[in-house]
CSV table of N, CA and C in Angstrom, one decimal:
chain,number,residue,atom,x,y,z
A,1,MET,N,1.0,-1.1,0.1
A,1,MET,CA,-0.1,0.0,-0.1
A,1,MET,C,0.8,1.1,0.1
A,2,PHE,N,2.0,1.0,0.3
A,2,PHE,CA,3.2,2.2,0.6
A,2,PHE,C,3.2,3.3,-1.0
A,3,ALA,N,2.8,2.6,-2.2
A,3,ALA,CA,3.4,3.5,-3.2
A,3,ALA,C,1.0,3.2,-4.0
A,4,GLU,N,0.4,3.4,-3.1
A,4,GLU,CA,-0.8,3.5,-3.9
A,4,GLU,C,-1.2,4.7,-3.7
A,5,PRO,N,-1.0,5.2,-5.1
A,5,PRO,CA,-2.5,6.7,-5.2
A,5,PRO,C,-3.5,6.9,-5.0
A,6,PHE,N,-3.4,8.0,-4.8
A,6,PHE,CA,-5.1,8.6,-4.3
A,6,PHE,C,-5.9,8.3,-5.4
A,7,GLU,N,-7.0,8.6,-5.5
A,7,GLU,CA,-8.0,8.2,-6.3
A,7,GLU,C,-7.8,9.5,-6.9
A,8,LYS,N,-7.7,10.6,-6.3
A,8,LYS,CA,-7.1,12.2,-7.4
A,8,LYS,C,-6.3,13.0,-6.4
A,9,PRO,N,-5.2,13.5,-6.9
A,9,PRO,CA,-4.1,13.8,-6.1
A,9,PRO,C,-4.4,14.7,-5.2
A,10,ILE,N,-4.1,15.6,-4.4
A,10,ILE,CA,-4.0,16.1,-3.4
A,10,ILE,C,-2.9,17.8,-4.0
A,11,ARG,N,-3.1,18.8,-4.2
A,11,ARG,CA,-2.6,19.9,-4.2
A,11,ARG,C,-2.5,20.8,-3.0
A,12,ILE,N,-0.9,21.1,-2.7
A,12,ILE,CA,-0.8,22.2,-1.8
A,12,ILE,C,0.0,23.1,-2.5
A,13,LEU,N,0.3,24.3,-1.4
A,13,LEU,CA,1.1,25.2,-1.6
A,13,LEU,C,2.0,25.3,-0.6
A,14,VAL,N,4.1,25.4,-1.1
A,14,VAL,CA,4.9,25.0,-0.1
A,14,VAL,C,5.6,26.0,0.0
A,15,GLY,N,6.6,26.6,0.3
A,15,GLY,CA,7.7,27.6,0.7
A,15,GLY,C,6.9,28.8,0.3
A,16,LEU,N,7.1,30.0,-0.9
A,16,LEU,CA,6.8,30.7,-0.8
A,16,LEU,C,5.5,30.7,-2.0
A,17,GLY,N,4.4,29.3,-1.3
A,17,GLY,CA,3.3,29.8,-2.4
A,17,GLY,C,3.3,28.8,-3.4
A,18,PHE,N,4.2,28.2,-3.9
A,18,PHE,CA,4.8,27.4,-5.4
A,18,PHE,C,3.8,26.5,-4.9
A,19,PRO,N,3.1,25.7,-5.6
A,19,PRO,CA,2.0,23.9,-5.9
A,19,PRO,C,3.1,23.2,-5.4
A,20,ARG,N,2.2,22.2,-4.8
A,20,ARG,CA,2.9,20.9,-5.3
A,20,ARG,C,1.8,19.8,-5.5
A,21,GLN,N,2.9,18.8,-5.8
A,21,GLN,CA,1.1,17.4,-5.7
A,21,GLN,C,1.3,16.6,-5.4
A,22,LEU,N,0.8,16.2,-4.6
A,22,LEU,CA,0.6,15.0,-3.3
A,22,LEU,C,0.2,14.0,-4.4
A,23,ASN,N,0.8,12.3,-5.0
A,23,ASN,CA,0.4,11.6,-5.4
A,23,ASN,C,-0.3,10.7,-4.7
A,24,THR,N,0.7,10.1,-3.6
A,24,THR,CA,-0.2,8.6,-2.4
A,24,THR,C,0.5,9.3,-1.3
A,25,VAL,N,-0.5,8.2,-0.4
A,25,VAL,CA,0.0,8.2,1.1
A,25,VAL,C,1.5,8.5,1.5
A,26,ALA,N,2.7,8.0,1.2
A,26,ALA,CA,3.7,8.3,0.7
A,26,ALA,C,4.2,9.0,1.1
A,27,ASP,N,3.6,10.2,-0.3
A,27,ASP,CA,3.9,11.6,0.0
A,27,ASP,C,3.4,12.6,0.9
A,28,ALA,N,2.2,12.2,1.1
A,28,ALA,CA,1.6,12.7,2.3
A,28,ALA,C,2.1,13.0,3.9
A,29,TYR,N,2.1,11.5,3.8
A,29,TYR,CA,2.9,11.3,4.9
A,29,TYR,C,4.1,11.8,5.3
A,30,GLN,N,5.3,12.0,4.5
A,30,GLN,CA,6.3,12.6,4.5
A,30,GLN,C,6.4,14.1,4.3
A,31,PHE,N,5.5,14.7,3.9
A,31,PHE,CA,5.0,16.4,3.7
A,31,PHE,C,4.8,16.5,5.9
A,32,VAL,N,3.6,15.8,6.3
A,32,VAL,CA,3.5,16.3,7.4
A,32,VAL,C,4.6,15.9,8.5
A,33,ILE,N,5.4,14.6,8.2
A,33,ILE,CA,6.1,14.5,9.2
A,33,ILE,C,7.2,16.0,9.4
A,34,ASP,N,7.7,16.1,8.3
A,34,ASP,CA,8.2,17.0,8.0
A,34,ASP,C,7.9,18.8,7.8
A,35,TRP,N,5.9,19.0,8.5
A,35,TRP,CA,5.8,20.2,8.4
A,35,TRP,C,5.9,20.6,9.9
A,36,CYS,N,7.0,21.7,10.0
A,36,CYS,CA,7.1,22.3,11.5
A,36,CYS,C,5.8,22.7,11.8
A,37,GLY,N,5.7,21.9,13.3
A,37,GLY,CA,4.7,22.3,14.4
A,37,GLY,C,4.0,20.6,15.3
A,38,ASN,N,2.9,21.0,15.9
A,38,ASN,CA,2.2,19.8,16.8
A,38,ASN,C,0.6,20.1,16.6
A,39,SER,N,0.5,20.6,15.7
A,39,SER,CA,-0.9,21.0,16.0
A,39,SER,C,-1.8,19.2,16.3
A,40,PRO,N,-3.3,19.4,16.8
A,40,PRO,CA,-3.8,18.8,16.7
A,40,PRO,C,-4.3,17.3,14.5
A,41,GLU,N,-4.5,18.7,14.5
A,41,GLU,CA,-5.0,18.5,12.8
A,41,GLU,C,-3.5,17.8,12.4
A,42,GLN,N,-2.2,18.0,12.3
A,42,GLN,CA,-1.3,17.4,12.2
A,42,GLN,C,-1.0,16.2,12.5
A,43,LYS,N,-1.3,16.1,13.7
A,43,LYS,CA,-0.8,14.7,15.3
A,43,LYS,C,-2.3,13.8,14.2
A,44,ALA,N,-3.2,14.2,13.8
A,44,ALA,CA,-4.9,13.0,13.2
A,44,ALA,C,-4.2,13.1,11.6
A,45,ALA,N,-3.4,13.3,10.9
A,45,ALA,CA,-3.2,13.3,9.8
A,45,ALA,C,-1.5,12.6,9.7
A,46,ILE,N,-0.8,13.0,10.7
A,46,ILE,CA,0.1,11.9,10.6
A,46,ILE,C,-0.3,9.9,11.0
A,47,ARG,N,-1.2,10.1,12.1
A,47,ARG,CA,-1.7,8.7,12.5
A,47,ARG,C,-2.3,7.8,11.1
A,48,ALA,N,-3.6,9.4,10.6
A,48,ALA,CA,-4.2,8.4,9.6
A,48,ALA,C,-3.2,8.0,8.2
A,49,CYS,N,-1.7,9.0,8.4
A,49,CYS,CA,-1.8,8.1,7.3
A,49,CYS,C,-0.4,6.9,7.8
A,50,LYS,N,0.2,6.6,8.2
A,50,LYS,CA,0.5,5.3,9.2
A,50,LYS,C,-0.5,4.6,9.5
A,51,ALA,N,-1.1,4.6,9.4
A,51,ALA,CA,-2.6,3.5,9.5
A,51,ALA,C,-2.5,3.1,8.1
A,52,ALA,N,-2.6,4.7,6.9
A,52,ALA,CA,-2.7,3.6,5.7
A,52,ALA,C,-1.8,3.0,4.9
A,53,LEU,N,-0.7,3.6,5.5
A,53,LEU,CA,0.6,2.8,5.2
A,53,LEU,C,0.8,1.4,5.8
A,54,ALA,N,-0.1,1.2,6.9
A,54,ALA,CA,0.0,-0.2,7.6
A,54,ALA,C,-1.0,-1.2,6.9
A,55,GLY,N,-2.4,-0.6,6.3
A,55,GLY,CA,-3.1,-1.1,5.9
A,55,GLY,C,-4.4,-1.5,6.8
A,56,ASP,N,-4.4,-0.4,7.5
A,56,ASP,CA,-5.3,-0.6,8.5
A,56,ASP,C,-6.8,0.2,8.0
A,57,ILE,N,-6.1,1.6,7.3
A,57,ILE,CA,-7.7,2.4,6.7
A,57,ILE,C,-7.1,2.4,5.5
A,58,ASP,N,-8.2,2.6,4.4
A,58,ASP,CA,-7.6,2.5,2.7
A,58,ASP,C,-7.6,4.6,2.9
A,59,ALA,N,-6.6,4.2,1.7
A,59,ALA,CA,-5.9,5.6,1.0
A,59,ALA,C,-6.6,6.5,1.2
A,60,GLU,N,-7.9,6.7,0.6
A,60,GLU,CA,-8.8,7.8,0.5
A,60,GLU,C,-9.5,8.5,1.6
A,61,THR,N,-9.4,7.4,3.1
A,61,THR,CA,-9.7,8.1,4.2
A,61,THR,C,-7.9,8.5,4.4
A,62,ALA,N,-7.5,8.4,4.4
A,62,ALA,CA,-5.8,9.1,5.1
A,62,ALA,C,-5.7,10.2,4.6
A,63,ARG,N,-6.4,10.3,3.3
A,63,ARG,CA,-6.3,12.0,2.3
A,63,ARG,C,-7.2,12.6,2.7
A,64,GLY,N,-9.0,11.8,3.1
A,64,GLY,CA,-9.6,12.9,3.5
A,64,GLY,C,-8.8,13.9,4.8
A,65,VAL,N,-8.4,12.7,6.2
A,65,VAL,CA,-7.3,13.5,6.5
A,65,VAL,C,-6.6,14.7,6.6
A,66,PHE,N,-6.2,14.3,5.6
A,66,PHE,CA,-4.7,14.5,5.5
A,66,PHE,C,-5.2,16.5,4.6
A,67,ALA,N,-6.2,15.9,4.1
A,67,ALA,CA,-6.6,17.2,3.0
A,67,ALA,C,-7.3,18.5,3.7
A,68,ALA,N,-7.5,17.4,5.2
A,68,ALA,CA,-8.6,18.8,6.4
A,68,ALA,C,-7.3,19.3,7.4
A,69,PHE,N,-6.1,18.8,7.4
A,69,PHE,CA,-5.1,18.9,8.0
A,69,PHE,C,-4.8,20.8,6.9
A,70,ALA,N,-4.5,19.7,5.7
A,70,ALA,CA,-3.7,21.0,4.9
A,70,ALA,C,-4.6,22.6,5.0
A,71,ARG,N,-6.3,22.2,4.8
A,71,ARG,CA,-7.5,22.8,4.0
A,71,ARG,C,-6.8,24.2,6.0
A,72,ARG,N,-6.5,23.3,7.5
A,72,ARG,CA,-6.5,24.1,8.8
A,72,ARG,C,-5.8,25.0,8.2
A,73,LYS,N,-4.5,24.5,7.5
A,73,LYS,CA,-3.3,25.2,7.9
A,73,LYS,C,-3.1,26.4,6.5
A,74,ASP,N,-4.2,26.9,5.9
A,74,ASP,CA,-4.2,26.9,4.8
A,74,ASP,C,-3.2,27.2,3.5
A,75,ILE,N,-3.1,25.9,2.7
A,75,ILE,CA,-1.8,25.3,2.3
A,75,ILE,C,-3.4,24.6,1.2
A,76,LEU,N,-3.6,24.4,1.4
A,76,LEU,CA,-4.4,23.1,1.0
A,76,LEU,C,-4.8,23.8,-0.5
A,77,ILE,N,-4.7,23.6,-1.7
A,77,ILE,CA,-5.2,24.5,-3.3
A,77,ILE,C,-6.9,23.7,-3.3
A,78,GLU,N,-7.7,23.9,-3.4
A,78,GLU,CA,-9.3,23.3,-3.3
A,78,GLU,C,-9.3,22.9,-4.8
A,79,ASP,N,-10.1,22.2,-5.4
A,79,ASP,CA,-10.6,21.9,-6.8
A,79,ASP,C,-11.1,23.2,-7.9
A,80,GLY,N,-10.3,23.5,-9.1
A,80,GLY,CA,-10.6,24.5,-9.2
A,80,GLY,C,-10.0,26.1,-8.9
A,81,ALA,N,-9.4,26.0,-7.9
A,81,ALA,CA,-8.6,26.7,-7.6
A,81,ALA,C,-7.4,26.8,-8.5
A,82,ILE,N,-7.2,28.1,-8.0
A,82,ILE,CA,-5.9,28.2,-9.7
A,82,ILE,C,-4.9,28.9,-8.0
A,83,PRO,N,-3.6,28.9,-8.0
A,83,PRO,CA,-2.7,28.8,-7.1
A,83,PRO,C,-2.3,30.6,-7.3
A,84,PRO,N,-2.0,31.0,-6.4
A,84,PRO,CA,-1.4,32.9,-6.9
A,84,PRO,C,-0.8,33.1,-7.7
A,85,ALA,N,-0.5,34.1,-8.9
A,85,ALA,CA,0.7,34.2,-9.4
A,85,ALA,C,2.2,34.4,-8.5
A,86,THR,N,3.2,34.2,-9.0
A,86,THR,CA,4.4,34.1,-8.7
A,86,THR,C,5.2,34.6,-9.2
A,87,GLY,N,5.9,35.8,-9.1
A,87,GLY,CA,7.0,36.0,-9.8
A,87,GLY,C,6.8,37.5,-10.7
A,88,LYS,N,5.4,37.8,-11.1
A,88,LYS,CA,5.1,38.5,-12.0
A,88,LYS,C,4.1,39.1,-11.3
A,89,ALA,N,4.0,40.6,-11.5
A,89,ALA,CA,3.5,41.7,-10.9
A,89,ALA,C,1.8,41.7,-12.5
A,90,ARG,N,1.1,41.5,-11.7
A,90,ARG,CA,-0.2,41.9,-12.3
A,90,ARG,C,-0.5,43.0,-13.4
A,91,SER,N,-1.6,43.7,-14.0
A,91,SER,CA,-1.2,44.9,-14.1
A,91,SER,C,-3.0,44.9,-13.2
A,92,LYS,N,-3.7,46.0,-12.4
A,92,LYS,CA,-4.4,46.3,-12.7
A,92,LYS,C,-5.2,46.9,-13.5
A,93,HIS,N,-4.8,47.1,-14.3
A,93,HIS,CA,-5.8,47.7,-16.6
A,93,HIS,C,-5.6,46.8,-17.3
A,94,PRO,N,-7.2,46.7,-17.8
A,94,PRO,CA,-7.1,45.6,-18.8
A,94,PRO,C,-6.2,46.0,-20.0
């Protein structure tokens, strides 16, 4: 189950707002254990990813818990959302 892909990847913002795609439970687990912090949402995401890696829960359940963590930390790119532009200023006039 280690490399089992999510049905739909999770997209998050990292660093200075750069998008990153997480395709598997292993990707999500690596990200959440590297996250600086110790919030209840992070702990839940770690537990869910560990359980999915062990085969105790399915990948989609872990995906949902990880998505809740990412949403709470304001790094989740919601479906259909376009990440903010980086590096280029936008003109205010057409």
